[in-house]
mmCIF file of C-alpha atoms in Angstrom:
data_model
loop_
_atom_site.group_PDB
_atom_site.id
_atom_site.type_symbol
_atom_site.label_atom_id
_atom_site.label_comp_id
_atom_site.label_asym_id
_atom_site.label_seq_id
_atom_site.Cartn_x
_atom_site.Cartn_y
_atom_site.Cartn_z
ATOM 1 C CA MET F 1 -70.979 -184.196 88.847
ATOM 2 C CA SER F 2 -74.385 -183.385 87.313
ATOM 3 C CA SER F 3 -75.663 -186.844 88.349
ATOM 4 C CA ASP F 4 -74.941 -186.024 92.018
ATOM 5 C CA PHE F 5 -76.811 -182.720 91.602
ATOM 6 C CA GLU F 6 -79.806 -184.432 90.032
ATOM 7 C CA GLY F 7 -79.867 -186.961 92.899
ATOM 8 C CA TYR F 8 -79.957 -184.147 95.443
ATOM 9 C CA GLU F 9 -82.572 -182.446 93.280
ATOM 10 C CA GLN F 10 -84.891 -185.472 93.453
ATOM 11 C CA ASP F 11 -84.449 -185.747 97.226
ATOM 12 C CA PHE F 12 -85.242 -182.045 97.562
ATOM 13 C CA ALA F 13 -88.382 -182.372 95.481
ATOM 14 C CA VAL F 14 -89.674 -185.295 97.565
ATOM 15 C CA LEU F 15 -88.830 -183.571 100.833
ATOM 16 C CA THR F 16 -90.462 -180.251 99.923
ATOM 17 C CA ALA F 17 -93.610 -182.039 98.812
ATOM 18 C CA GLU F 18 -93.839 -183.680 102.213
ATOM 19 C CA ILE F 19 -93.209 -180.392 103.987
ATOM 20 C CA THR F 20 -95.897 -178.623 101.956
ATOM 21 C CA SER F 21 -98.408 -181.351 102.771
ATOM 22 C CA LYS F 22 -97.613 -181.251 106.498
ATOM 23 C CA ILE F 23 -97.750 -177.408 106.664
ATOM 24 C CA SER F 24 -101.250 -177.415 105.196
ATOM 25 C CA ARG F 25 -102.350 -179.962 107.815
ATOM 26 C CA VAL F 26 -101.021 -178.094 110.859
ATOM 27 C CA PRO F 27 -104.023 -175.725 111.456
ATOM 28 C CA ARG F 28 -106.502 -178.641 111.385
ATOM 29 C CA LEU F 29 -104.745 -180.932 113.870
ATOM 30 C CA PRO F 30 -105.432 -181.266 117.598
ATOM 31 C CA PRO F 31 -103.001 -179.414 119.868
ATOM 32 C CA ASP F 32 -100.817 -182.416 120.745
ATOM 33 C CA GLU F 33 -100.575 -183.530 117.162
ATOM 34 C CA LYS F 34 -99.837 -179.951 116.049
ATOM 35 C CA LYS F 35 -96.885 -179.695 118.385
ATOM 36 C CA GLN F 36 -95.423 -182.943 117.068
ATOM 37 C CA MET F 37 -96.105 -181.927 113.454
ATOM 38 C CA VAL F 38 -94.411 -178.532 113.939
ATOM 39 C CA ALA F 39 -91.293 -180.213 115.346
ATOM 40 C CA ASN F 40 -91.282 -182.664 112.453
ATOM 41 C CA VAL F 41 -91.568 -179.872 109.867
ATOM 42 C CA GLU F 42 -88.745 -177.916 111.531
ATOM 43 C CA LYS F 43 -86.505 -180.964 111.251
ATOM 44 C CA GLN F 44 -87.389 -181.511 107.593
ATOM 45 C CA LEU F 45 -86.795 -177.832 106.812
ATOM 46 C CA GLU F 46 -83.253 -178.220 108.176
ATOM 47 C CA GLU F 47 -82.764 -181.276 106.010
ATOM 48 C CA ALA F 48 -83.982 -179.323 102.951
ATOM 49 C CA LYS F 49 -81.512 -176.512 103.731
ATOM 50 C CA GLU F 50 -78.682 -179.032 103.961
ATOM 51 C CA LEU F 51 -79.697 -180.436 100.599
ATOM 52 C CA LEU F 52 -79.659 -176.940 99.098
ATOM 53 C CA GLU F 53 -76.149 -176.415 100.483
ATOM 54 C CA GLN F 54 -74.967 -179.675 98.903
ATOM 55 C CA MET F 55 -76.556 -178.739 95.594
ATOM 56 C CA ASP F 56 -74.890 -175.302 95.781
ATOM 57 C CA LEU F 57 -71.494 -176.948 96.300
ATOM 58 C CA GLU F 58 -72.119 -179.233 93.321
ATOM 59 C CA VAL F 59 -73.015 -176.268 91.110
ATOM 60 C CA ARG F 60 -69.767 -174.546 92.074
ATOM 61 C CA GLU F 61 -67.810 -177.570 90.814
ATOM 62 C CA ILE F 62 -69.508 -177.480 87.381
ATOM 63 C CA PRO F 63 -67.480 -175.887 84.579
ATOM 64 C CA PRO F 64 -68.435 -172.181 84.019
ATOM 65 C CA GLN F 65 -69.743 -172.803 80.464
ATOM 66 C CA SER F 66 -72.338 -175.304 81.803
ATOM 67 C CA ARG F 67 -73.105 -173.630 85.133
ATOM 68 C CA GLY F 68 -75.789 -171.169 84.035
ATOM 69 C CA MET F 69 -78.679 -173.678 83.720
ATOM 70 C CA TYR F 70 -77.930 -175.164 87.175
ATOM 71 C CA SER F 71 -77.637 -171.710 88.761
ATOM 72 C CA ASN F 72 -81.112 -170.814 87.470
ATOM 73 C CA ARG F 73 -82.518 -174.014 88.935
ATOM 74 C CA MET F 74 -80.818 -173.257 92.255
ATOM 75 C CA ARG F 75 -82.458 -169.808 92.323
ATOM 76 C CA SER F 76 -85.869 -171.441 91.799
ATOM 77 C CA TYR F 77 -85.231 -173.947 94.604
ATOM 78 C CA LYS F 78 -84.145 -171.230 97.006
ATOM 79 C CA GLN F 79 -87.257 -169.259 96.213
ATOM 80 C CA GLU F 80 -89.320 -172.364 96.845
ATOM 81 C CA MET F 81 -87.500 -172.838 100.136
ATOM 82 C CA GLY F 82 -88.207 -169.256 101.143
ATOM 83 C CA LYS F 83 -91.923 -169.711 100.377
ATOM 84 C CA LEU F 84 -92.046 -172.898 102.476
ATOM 85 C CA GLU F 85 -90.443 -171.112 105.412
ATOM 86 C CA THR F 86 -92.922 -168.230 105.061
ATOM 87 C CA ASP F 87 -95.878 -170.618 104.970
ATOM 88 C CA PHE F 88 -94.508 -172.480 107.967
ATOM 89 C CA LYS F 89 -94.064 -169.242 109.953
ATOM 90 C CA ARG F 90 -97.644 -168.257 109.241
ATOM 91 C CA SER F 91 -98.834 -171.730 110.278
ATOM 92 C CA ARG F 92 -96.789 -171.496 113.510
ATOM 93 C CA ILE F 93 -98.220 -168.028 114.225
ATOM 94 C CA ALA F 94 -101.740 -169.354 113.813
ATOM 95 C CA TYR F 95 -100.829 -172.342 116.028
ATOM 96 C CA SER F 96 -99.248 -170.069 118.683
ATOM 97 C CA ASP F 97 -102.339 -167.819 118.742
ATOM 98 C CA GLU F 98 -104.566 -170.790 119.247
ATOM 99 C CA VAL F 99 -102.478 -172.206 122.082
ATOM 100 C CA ARG F 100 -102.243 -168.791 123.764
ATOM 101 C CA ASN F 101 -105.987 -168.330 123.609
ATOM 102 C CA GLU F 102 -106.525 -171.775 125.117
ATOM 103 C CA LEU F 103 -104.034 -171.171 127.975
ATOM 104 C CA LEU F 104 -104.752 -167.486 128.777
ATOM 105 C CA GLY F 105 -108.307 -167.110 127.556
ATOM 106 C CA ASP F 106 -107.492 -163.961 125.543
ATOM 107 C CA ASP F 107 -110.348 -162.417 123.672
ATOM 108 C CA GLY F 108 -110.606 -162.518 119.877
ATOM 109 C CA ASN F 109 -109.594 -158.873 119.354
ATOM 110 C CA SER F 110 -106.337 -159.225 121.316
ATOM 111 C CA SER F 111 -105.493 -162.399 119.412
ATOM 112 C CA GLU F 112 -106.144 -160.713 116.101
ATOM 113 C CA ASN F 113 -103.986 -157.691 117.019
ATOM 114 C CA GLN F 114 -101.147 -159.902 118.091
ATOM 115 C CA ARG F 115 -101.495 -161.977 114.983
ATOM 116 C CA ALA F 116 -101.439 -158.890 112.794
ATOM 117 C CA HIS F 117 -98.357 -157.592 114.602
ATOM 118 C CA LEU F 118 -96.599 -160.962 114.170
ATOM 119 C CA LEU F 119 -97.536 -161.105 110.491
ATOM 120 C CA ASP F 120 -96.132 -157.603 110.020
ATOM 121 C CA ASN F 121 -92.859 -158.689 111.681
ATOM 122 C CA THR F 122 -92.869 -161.783 109.478
ATOM 123 C CA GLU F 123 -93.194 -159.688 106.345
ATOM 124 C CA ARG F 124 -90.326 -157.472 107.470
ATOM 125 C CA LEU F 125 -88.186 -160.585 108.051
ATOM 126 C CA GLU F 126 -89.165 -161.823 104.590
ATOM 127 C CA ARG F 127 -88.057 -158.560 103.004
ATOM 128 C CA SER F 128 -84.763 -158.728 104.854
ATOM 129 C CA SER F 129 -84.392 -162.337 103.808
ATOM 130 C CA ARG F 130 -85.010 -161.396 100.176
ATOM 131 C CA ARG F 131 -82.389 -158.648 100.370
ATOM 132 C CA LEU F 132 -79.894 -161.061 101.885
ATOM 133 C CA GLU F 133 -80.743 -163.600 99.145
ATOM 134 C CA ALA F 134 -80.160 -160.979 96.490
ATOM 135 C CA GLY F 135 -76.835 -160.033 98.099
ATOM 136 C CA TYR F 136 -75.863 -163.702 98.258
ATOM 137 C CA GLN F 137 -76.756 -164.177 94.586
ATOM 138 C CA ILE F 138 -74.649 -161.158 93.606
ATOM 139 C CA ALA F 139 -71.753 -162.571 95.631
ATOM 140 C CA VAL F 140 -72.102 -165.968 93.883
ATOM 141 C CA GLU F 141 -72.210 -164.327 90.408
ATOM 142 C CA THR F 142 -69.207 -162.182 91.341
ATOM 143 C CA GLU F 143 -67.369 -165.340 92.398
ATOM 144 C CA GLN F 144 -68.223 -167.009 89.102
ATOM 145 C CA ILE F 145 -66.935 -163.969 87.163
ATOM 146 C CA GLY F 146 -63.765 -164.028 89.252
ATOM 147 C CA GLN F 147 -63.256 -167.734 88.517
ATOM 148 C CA GLU F 148 -63.780 -167.132 84.814
ATOM 149 C CA MET F 149 -61.193 -164.283 84.863
ATOM 150 C CA LEU F 150 -58.728 -166.488 86.739
ATOM 151 C CA GLU F 151 -59.166 -169.198 84.148
ATOM 152 C CA ASN F 152 -58.626 -166.710 81.311
ATOM 153 C CA LEU F 153 -55.544 -165.364 83.053
ATOM 154 C CA SER F 154 -54.270 -168.936 83.456
ATOM 155 C CA HIS F 155 -54.736 -169.587 79.747
ATOM 156 C CA ASP F 156 -52.934 -166.328 78.861
ATOM 157 C CA ARG F 157 -50.086 -167.311 81.198
ATOM 158 C CA GLU F 158 -49.764 -170.620 79.437
ATOM 159 C CA LYS F 159 -49.608 -168.877 76.062
ATOM 160 C CA ILE F 160 -46.912 -166.489 77.322
ATOM 161 C CA GLN F 161 -44.872 -169.399 78.710
ATOM 162 C CA ARG F 162 -45.145 -171.268 75.384
ATOM 163 C CA ALA F 163 -44.046 -168.097 73.541
ATOM 164 C CA ARG F 164 -41.055 -167.777 75.878
ATOM 165 C CA GLU F 165 -40.071 -171.369 75.284
ATOM 166 C CA ARG F 166 -40.230 -170.796 71.528
ATOM 167 C CA LEU F 167 -38.057 -167.671 71.923
ATOM 168 C CA ARG F 168 -35.531 -169.691 73.959
ATOM 169 C CA GLU F 169 -35.442 -172.358 71.256
ATOM 170 C CA THR F 170 -35.021 -169.693 68.585
ATOM 171 C CA ASP F 171 -32.173 -168.079 70.547
ATOM 172 C CA ALA F 172 -30.514 -171.490 70.909
ATOM 173 C CA ASN F 173 -30.831 -172.170 67.200
ATOM 174 C CA LEU F 174 -29.451 -168.741 66.389
ATOM 175 C CA GLY F 175 -26.499 -169.377 68.689
ATOM 176 C CA LYS F 176 -25.748 -172.643 66.923
ATOM 177 C CA SER F 177 -26.016 -170.938 63.492
ATOM 178 C CA SER F 178 -23.706 -168.155 64.650
ATOM 179 C CA ARG F 179 -21.132 -170.666 65.809
ATOM 180 C CA ILE F 180 -21.358 -172.542 62.514
ATOM 181 C CA LEU F 181 -20.943 -169.334 60.473
ATOM 182 C CA THR F 182 -18.005 -168.255 62.651
ATOM 183 C CA GLY F 183 -16.316 -171.599 62.003
ATOM 184 C CA MET F 184 -16.911 -171.378 58.266
ATOM 185 C CA LEU F 185 -15.470 -167.803 58.138
ATOM 186 C CA ARG F 186 -12.441 -168.971 60.115
ATOM 187 C CA ARG F 187 -11.841 -171.819 57.657
ATOM 188 C CA ILE F 188 -12.235 -169.470 54.668
ATOM 189 C CA ILE F 189 -9.703 -167.054 56.189
ATOM 190 C CA GLN F 190 -7.294 -169.931 56.865
ATOM 191 C CA ASN F 191 -7.700 -171.179 53.284
ATOM 192 C CA ARG F 192 -6.990 -167.708 51.876
ATOM 193 C CA ILE F 193 -3.865 -167.379 54.046
ATOM 194 C CA LEU F 194 -2.664 -170.755 52.781
ATOM 195 C CA LEU F 195 -3.303 -169.679 49.154
ATOM 196 C CA VAL F 196 -1.338 -166.474 49.715
ATOM 197 C CA ILE F 197 1.551 -168.397 51.264
ATOM 198 C CA LEU F 198 1.483 -170.892 48.418
ATOM 199 C CA GLY F 199 1.444 -168.012 45.922
ATOM 200 C CA ILE F 200 4.475 -166.381 47.573
ATOM 201 C CA ILE F 201 6.319 -169.649 47.564
ATOM 202 C CA VAL F 202 5.572 -170.161 43.862
ATOM 203 C CA VAL F 203 6.724 -166.617 43.023
ATOM 204 C CA ILE F 204 9.936 -167.062 45.061
ATOM 205 C CA THR F 205 10.529 -170.373 43.337
ATOM 206 C CA ILE F 206 10.051 -168.837 39.874
ATOM 207 C CA LEU F 207 12.322 -165.866 40.699
ATOM 208 C CA THR F 208 14.990 -168.207 42.067
ATOM 209 C CA ALA F 209 14.819 -170.345 38.963
ATOM 210 C CA ILE F 210 15.101 -167.280 36.704
ATOM 211 C CA THR F 211 18.005 -165.896 38.680
ATOM 212 C CA PHE F 212 19.820 -169.226 38.597
ATOM 213 C CA PHE F 213 19.207 -169.486 34.794
ATOM 214 C CA VAL F 214 20.543 -166.004 34.122
ATOM 215 C CA ARG F 215 23.697 -166.510 36.188
ATOM 216 C CA LYS F 216 24.423 -169.844 34.415
ATOM 217 C CA HIS F 217 24.442 -168.152 31.041
#
């Protein structure tokens, strides 16, 4: 499981390095090359997001006791992804301003005002994105706690089931012991009855013998 995560991790590192390099080159490229580079970066950002999703799935499959380290690394990668998207947005804004100026011939002040407005909107989006990321992280941590609680409940259930099985075995053994004791008591009572009968027979025999002896004399 961790080997799959590390493989995705290496791919993510290579891909983000390429994206960082391309984003830094966008402002210096001619218009045609800029357009192609922007499309290329958009595609690679989607690939990076898919890698993050795969890594997140792998982390969820890791046992809870070993998950903490990987969760911290995932937080770092998501922050890196957010920074890349922010840098790319700023690069695209600069690229859009340049194209608009070339096509419409806007003056420098209008371009600066529009750029400032777009940057302000971008910062708002970034704040919203950070809040969503924090909410997502809380949800993931809550899910992890829930999984740990379910595992603990499962262990407790197994213990209760084993205790019930031991109680059933004890009840069965007590039942057998009770039957054995009942049989022994029955045999003791039967033996005592036989002894009493034998005693009565002996007494009757002795009395008969004495009576017969007395009558003879």
